[in-house]
Short mmCIF file of C-alpha atoms in Angstrom, two decimals:
data_model
loop_
_atom_site.label_atom_id
_atom_site.label_comp_id
_atom_site.label_asym_id
_atom_site.label_seq_id
_atom_site.Cartn_x
_atom_site.Cartn_y
_atom_site.Cartn_z
CA TYR A 1 -10.67 10.56 -10.02
CA GLU A 2 -10.11 7.99 -7.27
CA ILE A 3 -11.12 9.17 -3.79
CA GLU A 4 -7.57 8.86 -2.39
CA ALA A 5 -6.21 11.06 -5.18
CA LEU A 6 -8.93 13.61 -4.41
CA LYS A 7 -7.99 13.51 -0.72
CA ALA A 8 -4.37 14.27 -1.64
CA GLN A 9 -5.59 17.20 -3.76
CA ALA A 10 -7.76 18.47 -0.89
CA VAL A 11 -4.75 18.50 1.47
CA ILE A 12 -2.68 20.37 -1.14
CA LEU A 13 -5.34 23.05 -1.68
CA ARG A 14 -5.87 23.48 2.07
CA THR A 15 -2.10 23.83 2.47
CA GLU A 16 -2.10 26.65 -0.08
CA LEU A 17 -4.86 28.47 1.81
CA ILE A 18 -3.11 28.12 5.16
CA ARG A 19 0.21 29.25 3.69
CA LYS A 20 -1.42 32.35 2.20
CA TYR A 21 -2.94 33.11 5.59
CA GLN A 22 0.37 32.61 7.41
CA ASP A 23 2.27 34.67 4.83
CA ALA A 24 -0.24 37.53 5.23
CA ARG A 25 0.13 37.48 9.01
CA LYS A 26 3.91 37.35 8.73
CA ALA A 27 3.87 40.41 6.44
CA GLY A 28 1.63 42.27 8.89
CA GLU A 29 -1.22 42.53 6.40
CA LYS A 30 -4.64 43.32 7.80
CA LEU A 31 -7.03 40.47 7.02
CA GLU A 32 -10.69 41.03 6.32
CA GLN A 33 -13.01 39.71 9.01
CA ILE A 34 -16.19 37.81 8.22
CA GLY A 35 -18.26 36.67 11.16
CA GLY A 36 -15.40 37.54 13.47
CA LYS A 37 -12.96 35.26 11.64
CA PRO A 38 -10.00 36.36 9.46
CA CYS A 39 -10.43 35.47 5.78
CA ILE A 40 -8.28 35.36 2.69
CA TYR A 41 -9.27 35.31 -0.96
CA ILE A 42 -7.86 33.18 -3.71
CA GLU A 43 -8.39 33.41 -7.44
CA ASP A 44 -9.98 30.33 -8.88
CA ARG A 45 -12.16 29.10 -11.71
CA LEU A 46 -15.61 27.78 -10.84
CA ILE A 47 -16.73 24.80 -12.87
CA ALA A 48 -19.98 22.88 -12.93
CA VAL A 49 -19.80 19.28 -11.78
CA ASP A 50 -22.42 16.58 -11.62
CA GLY A 51 -23.76 15.34 -8.28
CA ASN A 52 -21.51 12.29 -8.06
CA ARG A 53 -18.31 14.29 -8.63
CA TYR A 54 -19.40 16.91 -6.13
CA ASP A 55 -20.13 14.25 -3.51
CA LYS A 56 -16.68 12.69 -4.00
CA CYS A 57 -14.95 16.05 -3.69
CA ARG A 58 -16.95 16.86 -0.57
CA GLU A 59 -16.05 13.47 0.90
CA ALA A 60 -12.36 14.11 0.16
CA VAL A 61 -12.49 17.47 1.94
CA GLU A 62 -14.39 16.15 4.95
CA GLU A 63 -12.22 13.06 5.44
CA THR A 64 -9.03 15.18 5.44
CA GLU A 65 -10.50 17.93 7.58
CA GLY A 66 -7.85 20.27 8.93
CA MET A 67 -4.91 18.41 7.32
CA TYR A 68 -2.14 20.31 5.58
CA LEU A 69 1.56 19.86 4.69
CA ILE A 70 4.45 21.45 6.57
CA CYS A 71 8.22 21.45 6.35
CA ASP A 72 10.36 23.07 9.04
CA ARG A 73 7.15 23.88 10.92
CA TYR A 74 5.72 26.07 8.12
CA PRO A 75 3.10 25.30 5.43
CA VAL A 76 4.84 24.29 2.22
CA LYS A 77 4.30 25.58 -1.27
CA ALA A 78 2.62 22.49 -2.69
CA PRO A 79 2.38 22.79 -6.48
CA TYR A 80 0.57 20.29 -8.66
CA PHE A 81 0.07 19.76 -12.38
CA ALA A 82 -1.77 17.44 -14.77
CA VAL A 83 0.71 14.96 -16.32
CA SER A 84 4.48 14.53 -15.90
CA ALA A 85 7.04 13.92 -18.64
CA GLY A 86 8.05 10.71 -16.86
CA THR A 87 9.45 12.28 -13.70
CA THR A 88 8.59 15.35 -11.66
CA ARG A 89 11.09 18.19 -11.40
CA ASN A 90 13.66 18.98 -8.74
CA GLY A 91 12.66 22.22 -7.02
CA SER A 92 16.24 23.41 -6.64
CA GLU A 93 16.73 23.20 -10.42
CA ALA A 94 13.41 24.68 -11.52
CA LEU A 95 13.32 27.35 -8.81
CA PRO A 96 16.96 27.94 -7.81
CA GLU A 97 16.21 31.25 -6.10
CA GLU A 98 14.09 29.53 -3.43
CA GLU A 99 14.48 26.55 -1.11
CA TYR A 100 12.26 23.57 -1.87
CA ALA A 101 13.88 20.68 -0.04
CA TYR A 102 10.66 18.67 -0.25
CA LEU A 103 10.41 18.98 -4.06
CA LYS A 104 12.63 16.23 -5.41
CA ALA A 105 12.39 14.57 -8.82
CA VAL A 106 10.41 11.34 -8.54
CA VAL A 107 9.49 8.80 -11.21
CA CYS A 108 5.90 8.76 -12.47
CA ASN A 109 5.93 5.37 -14.14
CA ARG A 110 2.32 5.38 -15.34
CA ASP A 111 2.01 8.90 -16.72
CA PHE A 112 3.02 7.69 -20.17
CA THR A 113 -0.40 6.00 -20.38
CA SER A 114 -2.15 9.39 -20.38
CA PRO A 115 -3.60 10.33 -23.80
CA GLU A 116 -2.02 13.77 -23.27
CA TYR A 117 1.47 12.45 -22.50
CA THR A 118 2.87 13.37 -25.93
CA GLN A 119 1.60 16.16 -28.18
CA SER A 120 2.90 17.95 -31.25
CA ILE A 121 2.41 21.50 -32.47
CA GLN A 122 3.22 22.58 -36.04
CA LEU A 123 4.27 26.16 -36.77
CA GLY A 124 5.35 27.89 -39.94
CA LYS A 125 9.00 28.95 -39.61
CA LYS A 126 8.17 32.58 -40.32
CA ALA A 127 5.47 32.64 -37.63
CA PHE A 128 7.82 30.93 -35.17
CA ILE A 129 10.62 33.46 -35.78
CA GLU A 130 8.21 36.39 -35.39
CA GLY A 131 6.83 34.91 -32.17
CA LEU A 132 10.32 34.37 -30.80
CA GLN A 133 11.39 37.92 -31.69
CA GLU A 134 8.33 39.30 -29.88
CA LEU A 135 9.22 37.17 -26.86
CA ILE A 136 12.79 38.50 -26.85
CA VAL A 137 11.55 42.09 -26.94
CA LYS A 138 9.07 41.40 -24.13
CA TYR A 139 11.60 39.88 -21.74
CA THR A 140 14.86 41.58 -22.68
CA GLY A 141 13.86 44.76 -24.51
CA GLN A 142 16.16 43.83 -27.39
CA SER A 143 14.78 44.15 -30.90
CA GLY A 144 16.16 43.27 -34.30
CA VAL A 145 17.47 39.83 -33.31
CA LYS A 146 18.18 37.96 -36.55
CA LEU A 147 17.25 34.31 -37.11
CA GLU A 148 17.72 32.49 -40.41
CA MET A 149 15.02 30.28 -41.90
CA ASP A 150 17.54 27.59 -42.81
CA ASN A 151 18.92 25.40 -40.01
CA LEU A 152 16.67 27.25 -37.59
CA VAL A 153 16.87 24.69 -34.77
CA SER A 154 20.68 24.80 -34.75
CA GLN A 155 20.48 28.52 -33.92
CA LEU A 156 18.71 27.76 -30.62
CA ASN A 157 20.44 26.35 -27.57
CA LEU A 158 18.16 24.46 -25.18
CA THR A 159 19.27 24.02 -21.55
CA ARG A 160 17.47 21.29 -19.61
CA ASP A 161 17.09 20.21 -16.02
CA SER A 162 17.68 16.61 -14.94
CA SER A 163 14.04 15.71 -15.67
CA GLY A 164 14.27 16.87 -19.29
CA TYR A 165 12.33 20.13 -18.96
CA VAL A 166 13.79 23.12 -20.82
CA THR A 167 14.96 25.75 -18.34
CA GLU A 168 16.44 28.18 -20.88
CA VAL A 169 16.22 28.84 -24.61
CA GLY A 170 19.40 30.55 -25.80
CA ILE A 171 19.61 32.67 -28.94
CA GLY A 172 23.19 33.86 -29.19
CA GLU A 173 23.87 35.86 -26.02
CA ILE A 174 20.16 36.14 -25.23
CA SER A 175 18.39 33.73 -22.89
CA ILE A 176 14.65 33.17 -22.35
CA SER A 177 13.24 30.93 -19.63
CA GLY A 178 11.69 27.65 -20.70
CA GLU A 179 8.39 28.53 -19.00
CA SER A 180 8.23 31.89 -20.82
CA PHE A 181 8.82 30.07 -24.12
CA ARG A 182 6.15 27.55 -23.20
CA ALA A 183 3.60 30.29 -22.43
CA ALA A 184 4.41 32.29 -25.59
CA PHE A 185 3.72 29.31 -27.87
CA SER A 186 0.89 27.86 -25.76
CA LEU A 187 2.74 24.59 -25.18
CA PRO A 188 1.31 22.04 -22.75
CA SER A 189 4.76 21.59 -21.17
CA SER A 190 8.29 22.99 -21.21
CA CYS A 191 9.60 19.46 -21.79
CA PHE A 192 9.92 19.64 -25.57
CA GLU A 193 12.03 18.85 -28.62
CA LEU A 194 12.24 20.91 -31.81
CA GLU A 195 11.99 19.20 -35.18
CA GLU A 196 12.65 21.12 -38.39
CA GLY A 197 11.26 20.74 -41.89
CA LYS A 198 11.64 22.89 -44.99
CA ASP A 199 8.91 25.41 -44.18
CA PHE A 200 7.61 24.21 -40.83
CA LEU A 201 8.79 23.56 -37.31
CA TRP A 202 7.31 20.93 -34.99
CA ILE A 203 7.42 21.31 -31.22
CA ASN A 204 6.99 17.86 -29.69
CA THR A 205 6.10 17.95 -26.00
CA LYS A 206 5.85 15.51 -23.11
CA GLY A 207 3.54 16.01 -20.15
CA VAL A 208 1.06 18.74 -19.25
CA GLY A 209 1.94 21.50 -16.79
CA HIS A 210 5.05 22.81 -15.06
CA GLY A 211 6.16 19.44 -13.68
CA LEU A 212 6.62 20.56 -10.07
CA GLY A 213 5.08 18.75 -7.12
CA MET A 214 2.23 16.28 -7.55
CA SER A 215 1.23 14.82 -10.90
CA GLN A 216 -2.56 14.53 -10.76
CA TYR A 217 -2.52 11.72 -13.30
CA GLY A 218 0.25 9.93 -11.42
CA ALA A 219 -1.54 10.38 -8.09
CA ASN A 220 -4.69 8.85 -9.56
CA GLU A 221 -2.73 5.89 -10.92
CA MET A 222 -1.17 5.36 -7.48
CA ALA A 223 -4.64 5.41 -5.93
CA LYS A 224 -5.83 2.79 -8.42
CA LYS A 225 -2.98 0.56 -7.25
CA GLY A 226 -4.03 0.88 -3.61
CA SER A 227 -2.03 3.86 -2.31
CA ASP A 228 -3.83 6.12 0.14
CA PHE A 229 -3.53 9.90 0.20
CA ILE A 230 -0.79 9.81 2.84
CA ASP A 231 1.30 7.53 0.60
CA ILE A 232 0.67 9.79 -2.38
CA LEU A 233 1.64 13.01 -0.59
CA GLY A 234 4.68 11.36 0.97
CA TYR A 235 5.85 10.24 -2.46
CA TYR A 236 5.58 13.63 -4.16
CA PHE A 237 6.57 15.87 -1.23
CA LEU A 238 9.60 14.32 0.43
CA ASP A 239 10.41 15.55 3.93
CA ALA A 240 7.04 17.31 4.21
CA VAL A 241 4.75 15.99 6.94
CA ILE A 242 1.01 16.24 7.53
CA GLU A 243 -0.12 18.55 10.31
CA ARG A 244 -3.70 19.02 11.51
CA LEU A 245 -5.39 22.23 12.57
CA LYS A 246 -6.44 22.17 16.21
#
């Protein structure tokens, strides 16, 4: 990754830490003290990196020391993902129960060059129906939902947001969220189309990840074109500003 893209990522991750800390204080939670300083824990996955990658990541952290994103004087929720489906998602559409004024849909005009931009998964119709029935039971408690093998796709109603991501999968009166469907069938993205054959179903996807916030691939392409981390963050998080710890 380009150093400016890594700097943008460093600011995002620091923002998440500071928000968790502020949320805990707001809720009156007692924070563990280490060396006289309050600490919070996050779940993460440790990966091995070579020396050059480690040095670049360290540089990104050091050169953005103390910087984080705020909106209305509070640390934002700053999501990120791997590759967009062409545009990011509007927060008010994807997460209608919460306010995300700084998460607006923006064009990612180079993400289509990613080798992971489009993918296709083939499933036997019987396996797909069984998986969908299990999903319905899990999220609604309803069992015995009937789906016919013939004209299977026509029995499903897909609702999309303005960026093309599926927000709901309807089966008659039953509705499952697009992200739940994505997780159940291990799809790279909830931006997908269904294609039907005689015995098989193809799920053709665009992008990798939930589509909210910063596209890591898009941020790296912006950095290659000369954008710095402030430009990148300003593009993906409208109305959010950079604050610095004192």
